[in-house]
Each structure stands twice: as structure tokens, then as C-alpha cells.
Amino acid sequence: MRLRLVLSETLQSLSTNASTTVATTLTVLIGMFLLGLFIAIGSWVVSLTDYVQRDLLVKVFFLDEATPEEINAVGNRLESFPEVEEITFVSKDEALARMEERHPELTAHLATNPLPRAFEVKPHDAEGVELVVERLTPPPAGVDEVEYAEETTRDIRHLVSVVEFMFLAASVILLVASTILIANTIRLSIFARRREIEVMKLVGASNWFVRGPFMLEGLIHGFLGAAAAVVLLFLAKEFVLPLFDQLLSMGGDVRAWSFEVIALILIGVGLVLGAAGSGITIRRFLRV
């Protein structure tokens, strides 16, 4: 009986403030739609950087006169580094075979094999590249030089930092704006029904019974806006995204989070926004 009464009060408030309800829902819709885009694009960029980082290697080249003991000592030292994920030894013959495959014109008339033995060190992430190089400075015995793609590593780290900052800033702005508008809508509902609320309190209604319709109203605003945003994102995925498939195709391992995951995040965030907006307003403006 109480639940039915709370629902009726909520529906009455939504219909009474129809224009404000529509404006709030649209604002939440826009905010959740943009948030969904940011999540999709951000997760795709992070996946892309992870994919590119797989090719970031530290190459440890050995002198021709380096002994097997010196090479093994360097290998054991590399294995002890926490930043290192994988170590591959490249012999002189394997290095020459790779060169013949990639650049046959450079190896056509070689009388001897000039390529050195080397370790290819794969760190866990881009930050680990520079850490591994620092740990090998100065070069250990038997090592000629240590090389890595310094510019590429720096660019990837910069890109990740920029994406993380933009995603965080945009998300905070959208969430705050949506929460404030929901709070203002609830406040208007409270002011419009303040006499009714006084009567309810006089006849013994509990605080939670009075708060119930407003909390539910905020949840409805958040849910409707988030659900509409999910529908728009689905339409964009089905009809707009295929136009960019070839442009965004970087390999099977580069992909954004699944649509289902993003949809669940948006619905959850929408409900949290609705509850937060209602809670803020009730606490500040509903003196019961």
C-alpha cells in the first residue's frame, strides 16, 4: 500500500513538472551519451597503446668478443628486473635471417655476418622501457650498446596521459552538471508541494515516507536519461561505426570495451546520479 502511494506521488510530481522533467532527462541523456562515447574512445585508445607497446623493445647488443659467461650474466640480470616481461636471445645467424627477410637488398653481397648477438627485452609497459635502460647504464661487461625507440616510447606515454586527463575532466564535468540539474528539479518539486509535505508530517508521516517519492523521482530521471543514451549509442554502433571500421581496424587485439559493458556502466551511473541529486536536495532543502 505504501509503495503504491509512493509511486502515485512520484508520477504526480513528474507530470506536474513535465517540462522540467523533460529538460532534466535530456540533460542526463546528453551527459550519459557523451560519457559513453568517452568510455568507448578512451578504452579503444588504451587498447591501441597496449597493442603498440608490445612492439616496444629494449635491444641489448653484445660485442663480438663477448663470452658466453658475460652473455649469461646479462641474461640473468635482465630476468631479475621486475619491469621485464620477456627476454629473447637473437643469435648472429637469426639476426642475419631477419635482415634477409626484411631487407634482402642489403644482404645480397655480404661476405661475412656483421650483425651482433643481442637480447630483445620486452617490458610490461612503456614506462618499463626507460627503467630497463637505466638499470643497464653503464653497460655491463660484454655489452656494446643498449637501444630503444626513445621517441616512440615518449609519445605513447604522453598520449596515455592526455587521454586519461581528458576522460577524467570530461566525465567529472558531465556528471556534476547532470547531478546539479537533477537536484534543481527535485528542489522545484519540493517547493511546489511544501504545503502537502507539511500536512503529511502533521498526520504522522515518517521522514522516509516523505522522502520516498523524491528519491524515486531522481532515480527515474537518471534511469530514463541513461536508457535513452544507451539507445542512441546502440544506433550509433549499428549505423555510424561501420563507416569507420576500416579506419579503426588496427588488428583483432585493438578494441573498445563491449557495448554491453558500457551500457551497464551508463545505467549504473544514471541511477547513482539520480540518487545523488535527490539526496543532495532533500538534505539541503527538505527540513523534515
PDB file of C-alpha atoms in Angstrom:
ATOM      1  CA  MET A   1       0.000   0.000   0.000  1.00  0.00           C
ATOM      2  CA  ARG A   2       2.810   2.389   0.920  1.00  0.00           C
ATOM      3  CA  LEU A   3       4.738   1.510  -2.233  1.00  0.00           C
ATOM      4  CA  ARG A   4       1.660   2.220  -4.356  1.00  0.00           C
ATOM      5  CA  LEU A   5       1.221   5.579  -2.659  1.00  0.00           C
ATOM      6  CA  VAL A   6       4.875   6.472  -3.175  1.00  0.00           C
ATOM      7  CA  LEU A   7       4.611   5.549  -6.853  1.00  0.00           C
ATOM      8  CA  SER A   8       1.475   7.641  -7.309  1.00  0.00           C
ATOM      9  CA  GLU A   9       3.105  10.626  -5.613  1.00  0.00           C
ATOM     10  CA  THR A  10       6.157  10.256  -7.831  1.00  0.00           C
ATOM     11  CA  LEU A  11       4.110  10.059 -11.039  1.00  0.00           C
ATOM     12  CA  GLN A  12       2.083  13.075  -9.966  1.00  0.00           C
ATOM     13  CA  SER A  13       5.261  15.079  -9.386  1.00  0.00           C
ATOM     14  CA  LEU A  14       6.694  14.038 -12.753  1.00  0.00           C
ATOM     15  CA  SER A  15       3.526  15.059 -14.589  1.00  0.00           C
ATOM     16  CA  THR A  16       3.164  18.339 -12.683  1.00  0.00           C
ATOM     17  CA  ASN A  17       6.715  19.380 -13.584  1.00  0.00           C
ATOM     18  CA  ALA A  18       6.654  17.849 -17.053  1.00  0.00           C
ATOM     19  CA  SER A  19       8.786  20.492 -18.756  1.00  0.00           C
ATOM     20  CA  THR A  20      11.454  20.346 -16.065  1.00  0.00           C
ATOM     21  CA  THR A  21      11.336  16.564 -16.131  1.00  0.00           C
ATOM     22  CA  VAL A  22      11.926  16.529 -19.882  1.00  0.00           C
ATOM     23  CA  ALA A  23      14.766  19.055 -19.586  1.00  0.00           C
ATOM     24  CA  THR A  24      16.444  17.059 -16.823  1.00  0.00           C
ATOM     25  CA  THR A  25      16.079  13.761 -18.684  1.00  0.00           C
ATOM     26  CA  LEU A  26      17.522  15.310 -21.842  1.00  0.00           C
ATOM     27  CA  THR A  27      20.465  16.709 -19.906  1.00  0.00           C
ATOM     28  CA  VAL A  28      21.164  13.328 -18.363  1.00  0.00           C
ATOM     29  CA  LEU A  29      20.767  11.772 -21.822  1.00  0.00           C
ATOM     30  CA  ILE A  30      23.355  14.111 -23.334  1.00  0.00           C
ATOM     31  CA  GLY A  31      25.705  13.629 -20.433  1.00  0.00           C
ATOM     32  CA  MET A  32      25.425   9.834 -20.483  1.00  0.00           C
ATOM     33  CA  PHE A  33      25.719   9.713 -24.274  1.00  0.00           C
ATOM     34  CA  LEU A  34      28.933  11.739 -24.199  1.00  0.00           C
ATOM     35  CA  LEU A  35      30.184   9.678 -21.262  1.00  0.00           C
ATOM     36  CA  GLY A  36      29.514   6.512 -23.266  1.00  0.00           C
ATOM     37  CA  LEU A  37      31.456   7.946 -26.204  1.00  0.00           C
ATOM     38  CA  PHE A  38      34.344   8.880 -23.928  1.00  0.00           C
ATOM     39  CA  ILE A  39      34.407   5.397 -22.432  1.00  0.00           C
ATOM     40  CA  ALA A  40      34.359   3.748 -25.856  1.00  0.00           C
ATOM     41  CA  ILE A  41      37.002   6.041 -27.360  1.00  0.00           C
ATOM     42  CA  GLY A  42      39.138   6.018 -24.228  1.00  0.00           C
ATOM     43  CA  SER A  43      39.117   2.231 -23.922  1.00  0.00           C
ATOM     44  CA  TRP A  44      39.942   1.934 -27.640  1.00  0.00           C
ATOM     45  CA  VAL A  45      42.906   4.295 -27.283  1.00  0.00           C
ATOM     46  CA  VAL A  46      44.156   2.411 -24.225  1.00  0.00           C
ATOM     47  CA  SER A  47      43.825  -0.862 -26.145  1.00  0.00           C
ATOM     48  CA  LEU A  48      45.714   0.705 -29.056  1.00  0.00           C
ATOM     49  CA  THR A  49      48.548   1.866 -26.825  1.00  0.00           C
ATOM     50  CA  ASP A  50      48.759  -1.600 -25.261  1.00  0.00           C
ATOM     51  CA  TYR A  51      48.948  -3.051 -28.771  1.00  0.00           C
ATOM     52  CA  VAL A  52      51.700  -0.643 -29.799  1.00  0.00           C
ATOM     53  CA  GLN A  53      53.603  -1.230 -26.570  1.00  0.00           C
ATOM     54  CA  ARG A  54      54.010  -4.873 -27.492  1.00  0.00           C
ATOM     55  CA  ASP A  55      56.471  -3.751 -30.153  1.00  0.00           C
ATOM     56  CA  LEU A  56      58.459  -1.596 -27.731  1.00  0.00           C
ATOM     57  CA  LEU A  57      61.669  -3.469 -27.105  1.00  0.00           C
ATOM     58  CA  VAL A  58      64.978  -2.766 -25.424  1.00  0.00           C
ATOM     59  CA  LYS A  59      67.752  -4.257 -27.542  1.00  0.00           C
ATOM     60  CA  VAL A  60      70.969  -5.198 -25.802  1.00  0.00           C
ATOM     61  CA  PHE A  61      73.739  -5.674 -28.393  1.00  0.00           C
ATOM     62  CA  PHE A  62      76.872  -7.608 -27.465  1.00  0.00           C
ATOM     63  CA  LEU A  63      80.440  -7.120 -28.553  1.00  0.00           C
ATOM     64  CA  ASP A  64      81.825  -9.745 -30.932  1.00  0.00           C
ATOM     65  CA  GLU A  65      84.350 -10.762 -28.289  1.00  0.00           C
ATOM     66  CA  ALA A  66      81.717 -11.151 -25.553  1.00  0.00           C
ATOM     67  CA  THR A  67      81.992 -14.542 -23.838  1.00  0.00           C
ATOM     68  CA  PRO A  68      79.072 -16.897 -23.164  1.00  0.00           C
ATOM     69  CA  GLU A  69      79.557 -16.245 -19.438  1.00  0.00           C
ATOM     70  CA  GLU A  70      79.138 -12.499 -19.938  1.00  0.00           C
ATOM     71  CA  ILE A  71      76.026 -13.045 -22.084  1.00  0.00           C
ATOM     72  CA  ASN A  72      74.511 -15.380 -19.478  1.00  0.00           C
ATOM     73  CA  ALA A  73      75.302 -12.895 -16.718  1.00  0.00           C
ATOM     74  CA  VAL A  74      73.445 -10.148 -18.578  1.00  0.00           C
ATOM     75  CA  GLY A  75      70.526 -12.505 -19.205  1.00  0.00           C
ATOM     76  CA  ASN A  76      70.283 -13.415 -15.518  1.00  0.00           C
ATOM     77  CA  ARG A  77      70.419  -9.740 -14.598  1.00  0.00           C
ATOM     78  CA  LEU A  78      67.591  -8.928 -17.014  1.00  0.00           C
ATOM     79  CA  GLU A  79      65.446 -11.729 -15.610  1.00  0.00           C
ATOM     80  CA  SER A  80      65.758 -10.170 -12.151  1.00  0.00           C
ATOM     81  CA  PHE A  81      64.254  -6.852 -13.314  1.00  0.00           C
ATOM     82  CA  PRO A  82      60.578  -6.569 -12.247  1.00  0.00           C
ATOM     83  CA  GLU A  83      59.799  -4.450 -15.337  1.00  0.00           C
ATOM     84  CA  VAL A  84      60.790  -7.228 -17.745  1.00  0.00           C
ATOM     85  CA  GLU A  85      58.076  -9.465 -19.168  1.00  0.00           C
ATOM     86  CA  GLU A  86      60.014 -11.489 -21.726  1.00  0.00           C
ATOM     87  CA  ILE A  87      63.620 -11.905 -22.906  1.00  0.00           C
ATOM     88  CA  THR A  88      64.583 -13.303 -26.316  1.00  0.00           C
ATOM     89  CA  PHE A  89      68.124 -14.106 -27.378  1.00  0.00           C
ATOM     90  CA  VAL A  90      68.895 -13.366 -31.040  1.00  0.00           C
ATOM     91  CA  SER A  91      71.967 -15.110 -32.431  1.00  0.00           C
ATOM     92  CA  LYS A  92      74.069 -13.734 -35.280  1.00  0.00           C
ATOM     93  CA  ASP A  93      72.521 -16.215 -37.740  1.00  0.00           C
ATOM     94  CA  GLU A  94      68.967 -15.366 -36.665  1.00  0.00           C
ATOM     95  CA  ALA A  95      69.696 -11.647 -36.917  1.00  0.00           C
ATOM     96  CA  LEU A  96      71.020 -12.131 -40.449  1.00  0.00           C
ATOM     97  CA  ALA A  97      67.983 -14.219 -41.418  1.00  0.00           C
ATOM     98  CA  ARG A  98      65.683 -11.445 -40.223  1.00  0.00           C
ATOM     99  CA  MET A  99      67.659  -8.881 -42.192  1.00  0.00           C
ATOM    100  CA  GLU A 100      67.498 -11.015 -45.333  1.00  0.00           C
ATOM    101  CA  GLU A 101      63.725 -11.296 -44.955  1.00  0.00           C
ATOM    102  CA  ARG A 102      63.104  -7.608 -44.352  1.00  0.00           C
ATOM    103  CA  HIS A 103      65.807  -6.007 -46.477  1.00  0.00           C
ATOM    104  CA  PRO A 104      67.208  -8.553 -48.936  1.00  0.00           C
ATOM    105  CA  GLU A 105      68.913  -5.815 -50.963  1.00  0.00           C
ATOM    106  CA  LEU A 106      71.206  -5.041 -48.014  1.00  0.00           C
ATOM    107  CA  THR A 107      72.370  -8.613 -47.506  1.00  0.00           C
ATOM    108  CA  ALA A 108      72.773  -9.770 -51.123  1.00  0.00           C
ATOM    109  CA  HIS A 109      76.549  -9.336 -51.320  1.00  0.00           C
ATOM    110  CA  LEU A 110      77.690  -9.774 -47.730  1.00  0.00           C
ATOM    111  CA  ALA A 111      80.834 -11.869 -47.382  1.00  0.00           C
ATOM    112  CA  THR A 112      80.507 -12.223 -43.611  1.00  0.00           C
ATOM    113  CA  ASN A 113      77.821 -11.712 -40.991  1.00  0.00           C
ATOM    114  CA  PRO A 114      78.352  -8.262 -39.436  1.00  0.00           C
ATOM    115  CA  LEU A 115      75.315  -8.403 -37.137  1.00  0.00           C
ATOM    116  CA  PRO A 116      75.878  -8.795 -33.387  1.00  0.00           C
ATOM    117  CA  ARG A 117      74.268 -11.129 -30.905  1.00  0.00           C
ATOM    118  CA  ALA A 118      71.574  -9.452 -28.861  1.00  0.00           C
ATOM    119  CA  PHE A 119      68.869  -9.746 -26.244  1.00  0.00           C
ATOM    120  CA  GLU A 120      65.420  -8.394 -27.124  1.00  0.00           C
ATOM    121  CA  VAL A 121      63.816  -7.316 -23.869  1.00  0.00           C
ATOM    122  CA  LYS A 122      60.051  -6.802 -23.721  1.00  0.00           C
ATOM    123  CA  PRO A 123      58.908  -4.734 -20.703  1.00  0.00           C
ATOM    124  CA  HIS A 124      55.414  -4.894 -19.205  1.00  0.00           C
ATOM    125  CA  ASP A 125      54.589  -1.347 -20.339  1.00  0.00           C
ATOM    126  CA  ALA A 126      56.083   1.770 -21.901  1.00  0.00           C
ATOM    127  CA  GLU A 127      57.348   3.082 -18.561  1.00  0.00           C
ATOM    128  CA  GLY A 128      59.363  -0.088 -18.094  1.00  0.00           C
ATOM    129  CA  VAL A 129      61.402   0.604 -21.244  1.00  0.00           C
ATOM    130  CA  GLU A 130      63.276   3.557 -19.759  1.00  0.00           C
ATOM    131  CA  LEU A 131      63.634   1.804 -16.399  1.00  0.00           C
ATOM    132  CA  VAL A 132      65.330  -1.182 -18.043  1.00  0.00           C
ATOM    133  CA  VAL A 133      67.697   1.137 -19.931  1.00  0.00           C
ATOM    134  CA  GLU A 134      68.543   2.971 -16.705  1.00  0.00           C
ATOM    135  CA  ARG A 135      69.344  -0.314 -14.976  1.00  0.00           C
ATOM    136  CA  LEU A 136      71.745  -1.203 -17.809  1.00  0.00           C
ATOM    137  CA  THR A 137      73.607   2.115 -17.586  1.00  0.00           C
ATOM    138  CA  PRO A 138      76.570   1.912 -17.732  1.00  0.00           C
ATOM    139  CA  PRO A 139      76.538  -1.179 -19.990  1.00  0.00           C
ATOM    140  CA  PRO A 140      77.629  -4.402 -18.272  1.00  0.00           C
ATOM    141  CA  ALA A 141      80.705  -6.331 -19.377  1.00  0.00           C
ATOM    142  CA  GLY A 142      80.398  -7.676 -22.919  1.00  0.00           C
ATOM    143  CA  VAL A 143      77.620  -5.259 -23.913  1.00  0.00           C
ATOM    144  CA  ASP A 144      78.285  -2.921 -26.828  1.00  0.00           C
ATOM    145  CA  GLU A 145      75.178  -0.702 -26.573  1.00  0.00           C
ATOM    146  CA  VAL A 146      71.591  -0.609 -25.366  1.00  0.00           C
ATOM    147  CA  GLU A 147      68.981   0.797 -27.753  1.00  0.00           C
ATOM    148  CA  TYR A 148      65.263   1.530 -27.615  1.00  0.00           C
ATOM    149  CA  ALA A 149      62.702   3.602 -29.523  1.00  0.00           C
ATOM    150  CA  GLU A 150      63.012   6.654 -27.286  1.00  0.00           C
ATOM    151  CA  GLU A 151      60.736   8.951 -29.288  1.00  0.00           C
ATOM    152  CA  THR A 152      58.009   6.326 -29.739  1.00  0.00           C
ATOM    153  CA  THR A 153      58.080   5.449 -26.047  1.00  0.00           C
ATOM    154  CA  ARG A 154      57.805   9.095 -25.042  1.00  0.00           C
ATOM    155  CA  ASP A 155      54.933   9.717 -27.478  1.00  0.00           C
ATOM    156  CA  ILE A 156      52.970   6.720 -26.190  1.00  0.00           C
ATOM    157  CA  ARG A 157      53.370   7.758 -22.571  1.00  0.00           C
ATOM    158  CA  HIS A 158      52.295  11.293 -23.442  1.00  0.00           C
ATOM    159  CA  LEU A 159      49.253  10.013 -25.353  1.00  0.00           C
ATOM    160  CA  VAL A 160      48.133   7.832 -22.461  1.00  0.00           C
ATOM    161  CA  SER A 161      48.480  10.745 -20.025  1.00  0.00           C
ATOM    162  CA  VAL A 162      46.482  13.093 -22.260  1.00  0.00           C
ATOM    163  CA  VAL A 163      43.689  10.552 -22.817  1.00  0.00           C
ATOM    164  CA  GLU A 164      43.419   9.806 -19.094  1.00  0.00           C
ATOM    165  CA  PHE A 165      43.268  13.523 -18.199  1.00  0.00           C
ATOM    166  CA  MET A 166      40.692  14.370 -20.886  1.00  0.00           C
ATOM    167  CA  PHE A 167      38.498  11.414 -19.946  1.00  0.00           C
ATOM    168  CA  LEU A 168      38.626  12.281 -16.250  1.00  0.00           C
ATOM    169  CA  ALA A 169      37.963  16.001 -16.770  1.00  0.00           C
ATOM    170  CA  ALA A 170      35.103  15.485 -19.234  1.00  0.00           C
ATOM    171  CA  SER A 171      33.499  12.796 -17.082  1.00  0.00           C
ATOM    172  CA  VAL A 172      33.614  14.950 -13.946  1.00  0.00           C
ATOM    173  CA  ILE A 173      32.079  17.934 -15.767  1.00  0.00           C
ATOM    174  CA  LEU A 174      29.270  15.846 -17.252  1.00  0.00           C
ATOM    175  CA  LEU A 175      28.477  14.062 -14.006  1.00  0.00           C
ATOM    176  CA  VAL A 176      28.453  17.260 -11.947  1.00  0.00           C
ATOM    177  CA  ALA A 177      26.220  19.062 -14.461  1.00  0.00           C
ATOM    178  CA  SER A 178      23.730  16.188 -14.576  1.00  0.00           C
ATOM    179  CA  THR A 179      23.663  15.878 -10.782  1.00  0.00           C
ATOM    180  CA  ILE A 180      23.042  19.610 -10.314  1.00  0.00           C
ATOM    181  CA  LEU A 181      20.157  19.643 -12.789  1.00  0.00           C
ATOM    182  CA  ILE A 182      18.516  16.624 -11.152  1.00  0.00           C
ATOM    183  CA  ALA A 183      18.944  18.322  -7.765  1.00  0.00           C
ATOM    184  CA  ASN A 184      17.291  21.503  -9.062  1.00  0.00           C
ATOM    185  CA  THR A 185      14.383  19.519 -10.476  1.00  0.00           C
ATOM    186  CA  ILE A 186      13.805  17.793  -7.148  1.00  0.00           C
ATOM    187  CA  ARG A 187      14.020  21.141  -5.379  1.00  0.00           C
ATOM    188  CA  LEU A 188      11.272  22.547  -7.596  1.00  0.00           C
ATOM    189  CA  SER A 189       9.126  19.536  -6.782  1.00  0.00           C
ATOM    190  CA  ILE A 190       9.681  20.067  -3.079  1.00  0.00           C
ATOM    191  CA  PHE A 191       8.795  23.762  -3.240  1.00  0.00           C
ATOM    192  CA  ALA A 192       5.673  23.042  -5.288  1.00  0.00           C
ATOM    193  CA  ARG A 193       4.448  20.524  -2.713  1.00  0.00           C
ATOM    194  CA  ARG A 194       5.732  22.059   0.517  1.00  0.00           C
ATOM    195  CA  ARG A 195       2.217  22.566   1.949  1.00  0.00           C
ATOM    196  CA  GLU A 196       1.322  18.988   1.164  1.00  0.00           C
ATOM    197  CA  ILE A 197       4.511  17.859   2.876  1.00  0.00           C
ATOM    198  CA  GLU A 198       3.632  19.877   5.991  1.00  0.00           C
ATOM    199  CA  VAL A 199       0.224  18.192   6.123  1.00  0.00           C
ATOM    200  CA  MET A 200       1.814  14.755   5.733  1.00  0.00           C
ATOM    201  CA  LYS A 201       4.149  15.470   8.620  1.00  0.00           C
ATOM    202  CA  LEU A 202       1.279  16.717  10.790  1.00  0.00           C
ATOM    203  CA  VAL A 203      -0.635  13.462  10.335  1.00  0.00           C
ATOM    204  CA  GLY A 204       2.383  11.424  11.349  1.00  0.00           C
ATOM    205  CA  ALA A 205       4.170  10.552   8.091  1.00  0.00           C
ATOM    206  CA  SER A 206       7.763   9.442   8.655  1.00  0.00           C
ATOM    207  CA  ASN A 207      10.725  11.210   7.137  1.00  0.00           C
ATOM    208  CA  TRP A 208      11.456   8.297   4.799  1.00  0.00           C
ATOM    209  CA  PHE A 209       7.853   8.210   3.644  1.00  0.00           C
ATOM    210  CA  VAL A 210       8.103  11.880   2.686  1.00  0.00           C
ATOM    211  CA  ARG A 211      11.493  11.436   1.058  1.00  0.00           C
ATOM    212  CA  GLY A 212      10.469   8.332  -0.895  1.00  0.00           C
ATOM    213  CA  PRO A 213       8.722   9.986  -3.870  1.00  0.00           C
ATOM    214  CA  PHE A 214      11.569  12.468  -4.368  1.00  0.00           C
ATOM    215  CA  MET A 215      14.237   9.765  -4.222  1.00  0.00           C
ATOM    216  CA  LEU A 216      12.268   7.683  -6.702  1.00  0.00           C
ATOM    217  CA  GLU A 217      11.784  10.718  -8.937  1.00  0.00           C
ATOM    218  CA  GLY A 218      15.532  11.284  -9.066  1.00  0.00           C
ATOM    219  CA  LEU A 219      16.158   7.626  -9.878  1.00  0.00           C
ATOM    220  CA  ILE A 220      13.613   7.802 -12.699  1.00  0.00           C
ATOM    221  CA  HIS A 221      15.303  10.894 -14.154  1.00  0.00           C
ATOM    222  CA  GLY A 222      18.684   9.173 -14.087  1.00  0.00           C
ATOM    223  CA  PHE A 223      17.399   5.881 -15.444  1.00  0.00           C
ATOM    224  CA  LEU A 224      15.406   7.398 -18.309  1.00  0.00           C
ATOM    225  CA  GLY A 225      18.300   9.614 -19.395  1.00  0.00           C
ATOM    226  CA  ALA A 226      20.798   6.757 -19.226  1.00  0.00           C
ATOM    227  CA  ALA A 227      18.453   4.330 -21.016  1.00  0.00           C
ATOM    228  CA  ALA A 228      17.874   6.839 -23.843  1.00  0.00           C
ATOM    229  CA  ALA A 229      21.638   7.366 -24.107  1.00  0.00           C
ATOM    230  CA  VAL A 230      22.137   3.594 -24.419  1.00  0.00           C
ATOM    231  CA  VAL A 231      19.596   3.506 -27.256  1.00  0.00           C
ATOM    232  CA  LEU A 232      21.415   6.319 -29.078  1.00  0.00           C
ATOM    233  CA  LEU A 233      24.759   4.600 -28.606  1.00  0.00           C
ATOM    234  CA  PHE A 234      23.303   1.369 -29.968  1.00  0.00           C
ATOM    235  CA  LEU A 235      22.059   3.190 -33.072  1.00  0.00           C
ATOM    236  CA  ALA A 236      25.474   4.820 -33.485  1.00  0.00           C
ATOM    237  CA  LYS A 237      27.165   1.428 -33.138  1.00  0.00           C
ATOM    238  CA  GLU A 238      24.910  -0.160 -35.732  1.00  0.00           C
ATOM    239  CA  PHE A 239      24.769   2.610 -38.343  1.00  0.00           C
ATOM    240  CA  VAL A 240      27.695   5.004 -37.802  1.00  0.00           C
ATOM    241  CA  LEU A 241      30.541   2.843 -36.511  1.00  0.00           C
ATOM    242  CA  PRO A 242      30.644   0.560 -39.610  1.00  0.00           C
ATOM    243  CA  LEU A 243      31.594   3.620 -41.669  1.00  0.00           C
ATOM    244  CA  PHE A 244      34.832   3.857 -39.685  1.00  0.00           C
ATOM    245  CA  ASP A 245      35.625   0.152 -39.426  1.00  0.00           C
ATOM    246  CA  GLN A 246      38.458   0.292 -41.931  1.00  0.00           C
ATOM    247  CA  LEU A 247      39.939   3.391 -40.323  1.00  0.00           C
ATOM    248  CA  LEU A 248      39.784   1.966 -36.810  1.00  0.00           C
ATOM    249  CA  SER A 249      40.888  -1.539 -37.749  1.00  0.00           C
ATOM    250  CA  MET A 250      44.316  -1.934 -36.160  1.00  0.00           C
ATOM    251  CA  GLY A 251      44.205  -5.648 -35.535  1.00  0.00           C
ATOM    252  CA  GLY A 252      42.000  -8.060 -33.640  1.00  0.00           C
ATOM    253  CA  ASP A 253      43.594  -7.137 -30.315  1.00  0.00           C
ATOM    254  CA  VAL A 254      42.671  -3.444 -30.553  1.00  0.00           C
ATOM    255  CA  ARG A 255      39.098  -2.900 -29.483  1.00  0.00           C
ATOM    256  CA  ALA A 256      36.984  -0.790 -27.153  1.00  0.00           C
ATOM    257  CA  TRP A 257      35.018  -2.219 -24.250  1.00  0.00           C
ATOM    258  CA  SER A 258      31.984  -4.180 -25.313  1.00  0.00           C
ATOM    259  CA  PHE A 259      28.703  -2.353 -25.795  1.00  0.00           C
ATOM    260  CA  GLU A 260      27.070  -4.417 -23.053  1.00  0.00           C
ATOM    261  CA  VAL A 261      29.671  -3.327 -20.500  1.00  0.00           C
ATOM    262  CA  ILE A 262      29.361   0.346 -21.477  1.00  0.00           C
ATOM    263  CA  ALA A 263      25.548   0.127 -21.324  1.00  0.00           C
ATOM    264  CA  LEU A 264      25.655  -1.336 -17.805  1.00  0.00           C
ATOM    265  CA  ILE A 265      28.082   1.387 -16.707  1.00  0.00           C
ATOM    266  CA  LEU A 266      25.805   4.123 -18.060  1.00  0.00           C
ATOM    267  CA  ILE A 267      22.685   2.682 -16.420  1.00  0.00           C
ATOM    268  CA  GLY A 268      24.524   2.361 -13.120  1.00  0.00           C
ATOM    269  CA  VAL A 269      25.935   5.889 -13.346  1.00  0.00           C
ATOM    270  CA  GLY A 270      22.490   7.258 -14.267  1.00  0.00           C
ATOM    271  CA  LEU A 271      20.916   5.685 -11.192  1.00  0.00           C
ATOM    272  CA  VAL A 272      23.734   6.947  -8.978  1.00  0.00           C
ATOM    273  CA  LEU A 273      23.319  10.457 -10.402  1.00  0.00           C
ATOM    274  CA  GLY A 274      19.587  10.361  -9.729  1.00  0.00           C
ATOM    275  CA  ALA A 275      20.098   9.178  -6.166  1.00  0.00           C
ATOM    276  CA  ALA A 276      22.868  11.739  -5.579  1.00  0.00           C
ATOM    277  CA  GLY A 277      20.808  14.623  -6.960  1.00  0.00           C
ATOM    278  CA  SER A 278      17.824  13.667  -4.856  1.00  0.00           C
ATOM    279  CA  GLY A 279      19.887  13.100  -1.738  1.00  0.00           C
ATOM    280  CA  ILE A 280      21.659  16.452  -2.001  1.00  0.00           C
ATOM    281  CA  THR A 281      18.419  18.343  -2.479  1.00  0.00           C
ATOM    282  CA  ILE A 282      16.483  16.557   0.246  1.00  0.00           C
ATOM    283  CA  ARG A 283      19.281  17.072   2.731  1.00  0.00           C
ATOM    284  CA  ARG A 284      19.629  20.777   1.995  1.00  0.00           C
ATOM    285  CA  PHE A 285      16.080  21.871   1.261  1.00  0.00           C
ATOM    286  CA  LEU A 286      13.659  19.402   2.808  1.00  0.00           C
ATOM    287  CA  ARG A 287      13.575  20.204   6.500  1.00  0.00           C
ATOM    288  CA  VAL A 288      11.624  17.319   7.884  1.00  0.00           C
TER     289      VAL A 288
END
